[in-house]
Rosetta silent file (secondary structure, phi, psi, omega in degrees, C-alpha in Angstrom):
SEQUENCE: XXXXXXXXXXXXXXXXXXXXXXXXXXXXXXXXXXXXXXXXXXXXXXXXXXXXXXXXXXXXXXXXXXXXXXXXXXXXXXXXXXXXXXXXXXXXXXXXXXXXXXXXXXXXXXXXXXXXXXXXXXXXXXXXXXXXXXXXXXXXXXXXXXXXXXX
SCORE:     score description
SCORE:     0.000 S_00000001
   1 L     0.000  136.242 -177.555   54.189  141.732  130.061 S_00000001
   2 L   -71.015  145.249  178.946   54.285  138.021  129.326 S_00000001
   3 L   -71.878  147.713  179.260   57.313  136.019  130.408 S_00000001
   4 L   -84.151  140.103  175.434   59.678  134.848  127.689 S_00000001
   5 L   -77.987  166.551 -176.101   60.061  131.154  127.073 S_00000001
   6 H   -56.554  -37.909  179.569   63.628  129.704  127.076 S_00000001
   7 H   -66.870  -41.142  177.467   63.900  129.800  123.286 S_00000001
   8 H   -64.575  -40.798  178.018   62.843  133.466  123.165 S_00000001
   9 H   -62.430  -43.097  179.019   65.352  134.338  125.908 S_00000001
  10 H   -61.538  -46.075  179.408   68.112  132.568  124.003 S_00000001
  11 H   -61.360  -43.888 -178.726   67.206  134.414  120.791 S_00000001
  12 H   -64.681  -41.952  179.534   67.104  137.784  122.569 S_00000001
  13 H   -67.612  -38.074  177.797   70.492  137.257  124.243 S_00000001
  14 H   -64.894  -44.794  179.857   72.029  136.135  120.926 S_00000001
  15 H   -61.464  -42.816  178.513   70.553  139.161  119.115 S_00000001
  16 H   -63.865  -39.044 -179.381   71.914  141.537  121.783 S_00000001
  17 H   -64.186  -40.134 -175.572   75.338  139.932  121.602 S_00000001
  18 H   -97.431    3.741  178.793   75.596  140.345  117.822 S_00000001
  19 L   -64.929  138.465 -178.557   73.845  143.686  117.555 S_00000001
  20 H   -56.302  -33.260 -177.710   76.062  146.312  115.881 S_00000001
  21 H   -70.497  -17.891  179.381   75.657  148.698  118.799 S_00000001
  22 H   -94.929  -13.838  178.279   77.196  146.108  121.136 S_00000001
  23 L   -84.684  131.745  177.825   80.175  145.328  118.943 S_00000001
  24 L   -89.828  140.477  178.047   83.116  147.575  119.578 S_00000001
  25 L   -84.232  148.666  176.836   85.039  148.881  116.601 S_00000001
  26 L   -59.300  150.517 -175.372   88.812  148.561  116.580 S_00000001
  27 H   -57.691  -41.876 -177.677   90.636  151.610  117.903 S_00000001
  28 H   -65.319  -30.423  176.810   92.281  152.496  114.581 S_00000001
  29 H   -73.422  -38.262  176.294   88.855  152.613  112.881 S_00000001
  30 H   -63.655  -42.866  178.009   87.420  154.840  115.610 S_00000001
  31 H   -61.825  -45.318  179.675   90.442  157.140  115.266 S_00000001
  32 H   -61.656  -42.103  178.701   90.097  157.224  111.491 S_00000001
  33 H   -64.183  -42.834  177.194   86.391  158.035  111.683 S_00000001
  34 H   -61.001  -43.116  179.349   87.048  160.851  114.160 S_00000001
  35 H   -64.253  -41.774  179.760   89.746  162.246  111.867 S_00000001
  36 H   -65.648  -39.904  177.593   87.518  162.131  108.792 S_00000001
  37 H   -63.604  -43.264  179.410   84.704  163.935  110.605 S_00000001
  38 H   -64.731  -41.787  179.170   87.105  166.629  111.824 S_00000001
  39 H   -63.937  -41.686  179.601   88.615  167.037  108.341 S_00000001
  40 H   -61.603  -48.077  178.652   85.185  167.344  106.779 S_00000001
  41 H   -60.430  -42.158 -179.098   84.087  170.060  109.218 S_00000001
  42 H   -60.913  -46.911 -178.298   87.383  171.893  108.745 S_00000001
  43 H   -71.345  -34.501  176.061   87.117  171.926  104.940 S_00000001
  44 H   -64.840  -39.618  176.200   83.437  172.888  104.993 S_00000001
  45 H   -64.892  -28.116  178.919   84.290  175.854  107.216 S_00000001
  46 L   -80.387   -1.575  174.561   86.968  176.780  104.669 S_00000001
  47 L   102.643    1.400  177.387   84.245  177.035  102.020 S_00000001
  48 L   -82.946  152.128 -179.656   84.506  173.682  100.224 S_00000001
  49 E  -108.540  122.185 -179.029   81.335  171.707   99.542 S_00000001
  50 E   -75.886  127.277  178.313   81.329  168.028  100.481 S_00000001
  51 E   -98.901  -41.800 -177.299   79.964  165.787   97.740 S_00000001
  52 E  -158.419  150.754  176.610   80.632  162.321   99.138 S_00000001
  53 E  -125.718  143.678  177.612   82.421  160.567  101.994 S_00000001
  54 E    51.074   55.367 -179.919   83.957  157.087  102.017 S_00000001
  55 E   -83.221  117.464 -178.536   83.257  156.385   98.358 S_00000001
  56 E   -96.832  133.042  175.422   84.181  152.782   97.590 S_00000001
  57 E  -126.760  167.334  173.490   85.225  151.714   94.118 S_00000001
  58 L   -63.957  -16.460 -177.829   86.696  148.448   92.820 S_00000001
  59 L   -96.851   -5.350 -179.224   89.974  150.411   92.625 S_00000001
  60 E   141.851 -175.471 -177.913   90.011  151.658   96.223 S_00000001
  61 E  -115.132  140.884  173.546   88.289  154.068   98.585 S_00000001
  62 E  -103.674  122.210 -178.263   88.139  157.847   98.490 S_00000001
  63 E   -61.503  -56.269 -178.512   87.915  159.318  101.994 S_00000001
  64 E  -141.864  145.017  173.022   86.249  162.589  100.965 S_00000001
  65 E  -125.933  126.006 -178.239   85.318  164.286   97.708 S_00000001
  66 E  -122.128  162.544  169.078   84.727  168.046   97.737 S_00000001
  67 E  -113.460  128.581  176.688   83.944  170.767   95.264 S_00000001
  68 E  -122.582   91.738 -173.993   86.072  173.907   95.457 S_00000001
  69 L    67.059 -121.381  179.450   84.611  176.267   92.881 S_00000001
  70 L   -98.037   16.978 -176.886   85.004  174.511   89.516 S_00000001
  71 E  -115.372  136.197  171.740   87.529  171.992   90.879 S_00000001
  72 E   -91.136  132.155 -175.985   86.871  168.506   92.261 S_00000001
  73 E  -117.819  120.261  176.369   89.042  167.784   95.277 S_00000001
  74 E   -97.864  118.863 -171.849   89.862  164.231   96.319 S_00000001
  75 E  -111.089  125.950  172.689   90.893  164.293   99.977 S_00000001
  76 E  -102.787  123.173 -178.338   92.934  161.626  101.759 S_00000001
  77 E  -102.128  128.963  177.228   92.680  161.949  105.540 S_00000001
  78 E  -120.349  116.906 -177.814   95.529  160.691  107.715 S_00000001
  79 E  -110.756  130.990  179.750   94.847  160.582  111.433 S_00000001
  80 E  -139.181  152.496  174.879   97.592  159.945  113.958 S_00000001
  81 L   -96.899   -6.633 -179.978   97.960  160.208  117.697 S_00000001
  82 L  -155.866  147.277  171.909  101.673  160.910  117.402 S_00000001
  83 L  -118.822   32.715 -178.302  104.174  162.230  114.900 S_00000001
  84 L   -57.551  -36.532 -175.066  107.190  160.964  116.779 S_00000001
  85 L   -99.251  -45.674 -173.256  108.536  159.124  113.757 S_00000001
  86 L  -158.452  156.756  177.780  107.097  160.744  110.667 S_00000001
  87 L   -69.170  148.333 -178.944  104.371  163.128  109.510 S_00000001
  88 H   -57.795  -34.814 -177.570  101.024  161.478  108.717 S_00000001
  89 H   -65.604  -19.395  178.664  101.153  162.618  105.075 S_00000001
  90 H   -64.448  -18.452  178.818  104.277  160.480  104.558 S_00000001
  91 H   -73.204  -13.163  178.133  101.958  157.455  104.537 S_00000001
  92 L   -90.925   76.210 -178.484  100.627  158.602  101.154 S_00000001
  93 L   -83.078 -176.387 -176.392  103.469  157.055   99.180 S_00000001
  94 H   -58.586  -39.906  179.603  103.635  156.453   95.417 S_00000001
  95 H   -64.288  -44.828  178.736  101.632  153.219   95.658 S_00000001
  96 H   -64.400  -38.317  177.930   98.858  154.920   97.662 S_00000001
  97 H   -62.525  -39.808  176.949   98.854  157.821   95.175 S_00000001
  98 H   -63.254  -43.602  178.871   98.339  155.359   92.309 S_00000001
  99 H   -62.691  -42.576  178.995   95.410  153.733   94.143 S_00000001
 100 H   -66.039  -38.567  178.280   93.846  157.119   94.846 S_00000001
 101 H   -62.041  -46.295 -179.892   94.353  158.181   91.216 S_00000001
 102 H   -64.811  -40.339  178.364   92.626  155.041   89.923 S_00000001
 103 H   -65.392  -39.423  178.793   89.754  155.444   92.415 S_00000001
 104 H   -64.264  -43.524  178.864   89.344  159.109   91.404 S_00000001
 105 H   -63.568  -37.704  175.904   89.215  158.207   87.718 S_00000001
 106 H   -60.538  -47.645  179.453   86.592  155.553   88.498 S_00000001
 107 H   -59.313  -44.835 -179.520   84.523  158.175   90.364 S_00000001
 108 H   -62.501  -38.621  176.038   84.858  160.630   87.466 S_00000001
 109 H   -63.484  -41.230 -178.111   83.635  157.987   85.007 S_00000001
 110 H   -65.046  -28.390 -179.121   80.634  157.245   87.242 S_00000001
 111 L   -99.238   13.358  172.053   79.566  160.906   87.271 S_00000001
 112 L    90.696   24.137  176.900   79.862  161.296   83.501 S_00000001
 113 L    48.891   60.094 -179.066   83.413  162.607   83.034 S_00000001
 114 L   -66.561  150.477  178.776   82.711  166.276   83.718 S_00000001
 115 L   -84.847   82.104  179.835   85.130  168.818   82.277 S_00000001
 116 L  -132.128  159.648  171.240   86.533  170.042   85.590 S_00000001
 117 E   -78.630  152.214  175.821   89.936  170.462   87.119 S_00000001
 118 E  -128.730  155.565  174.163   90.882  167.919   89.757 S_00000001
 119 E  -151.537  160.071  179.772   93.340  167.932   92.610 S_00000001
 120 E  -116.675  121.924  178.304   94.447  165.674   95.419 S_00000001
 121 E  -112.850  155.965  171.513   94.683  167.055   98.946 S_00000001
 122 E  -121.054  137.353  173.101   95.856  165.486  102.172 S_00000001
 123 E  -118.491  120.762  176.066   94.460  166.450  105.554 S_00000001
 124 E   -94.642  128.255  177.098   96.533  165.494  108.588 S_00000001
 125 E  -118.988  121.202  179.392   94.574  165.164  111.830 S_00000001
 126 E  -105.695  128.992 -179.204   96.565  164.902  115.047 S_00000001
 127 E  -106.527  152.055  172.844   94.851  163.537  118.136 S_00000001
 128 E  -139.969  117.147 -178.800   95.705  163.893  121.780 S_00000001
 129 L    52.504   42.792  176.013   93.893  161.705  124.315 S_00000001
 130 L    80.837    4.999  179.714   91.076  161.022  121.863 S_00000001
 131 E  -122.383  149.972 -179.861   90.489  164.678  120.936 S_00000001
 132 E   -68.662  122.015  178.708   91.539  166.623  117.875 S_00000001
 133 E   -96.463  -40.591 -175.302   94.667  168.603  118.681 S_00000001
 134 E  -155.406  145.588  175.489   95.579  169.933  115.244 S_00000001
 135 E  -126.750  130.712  177.158   94.402  169.812  111.634 S_00000001
 136 E  -122.777  124.628  177.997   96.703  170.518  108.688 S_00000001
 137 E  -101.151  122.943 -179.874   95.336  170.908  105.175 S_00000001
 138 E  -114.211   86.986 -177.135   97.882  170.212  102.430 S_00000001
 139 E   -69.393  149.944  176.736   96.207  171.288   99.169 S_00000001
 140 E    51.318   50.675 -173.832   97.381  169.929   95.834 S_00000001
 141 E   -70.110  -31.660  179.439   99.640  167.400   97.560 S_00000001
 142 E  -157.194  156.463  179.039  100.305  165.249   94.508 S_00000001
 143 L   -86.496  172.181  172.134   99.298  165.036   90.831 S_00000001
 144 L   -59.648  129.817 -175.101   97.333  162.321   89.079 S_00000001
 145 L   -66.605  139.194  174.863   99.706  159.368   88.901 S_00000001
 146 L   -65.163  148.887   10.558  101.267  158.543   85.527 S_00000001
 147 L   -94.161    9.934 -173.876  100.384  157.229   83.032 S_00000001
 148 L   -77.409  149.921  176.289   96.840  158.508   83.646 S_00000001
 149 L  -138.161  157.633  175.835   95.553  161.885   82.535 S_00000001
 150 L  -143.079  137.175  175.389   92.266  163.648   82.907 S_00000001
 151 L   115.187    0.000    0.000   90.824  166.577   81.068 S_00000001
């Protein structure tokens, strides 16, 4: 194999430094990703069909969207390593519910406004030393935020 000239070596070291596989993700993003994967597997085992994950809209992001029979289920996943202060689902306050409602309505418009029931679920994922300790599914956790309606 031919030796690299100094410019090629510099380029290769720069490329390795900035390569996505060499950049570490912040801990909270790694935790969140682990929680979303665990929630998805849990709900699929429960018989729901995953339609999309991490759907971004101008109105916000939907963690997971599932189909449960004739119902579309918008799932917010909350992953925590401790519940010393409060349950993870408490983070889904009225403001977050409004953002999720607007993002869900955006998604429904994009898929042609199907005549289906919708619901919002929360899945709490508790971690212990980087591993899933417990998963709690809270179906129908909150309604579509006022003043919006669907159906």
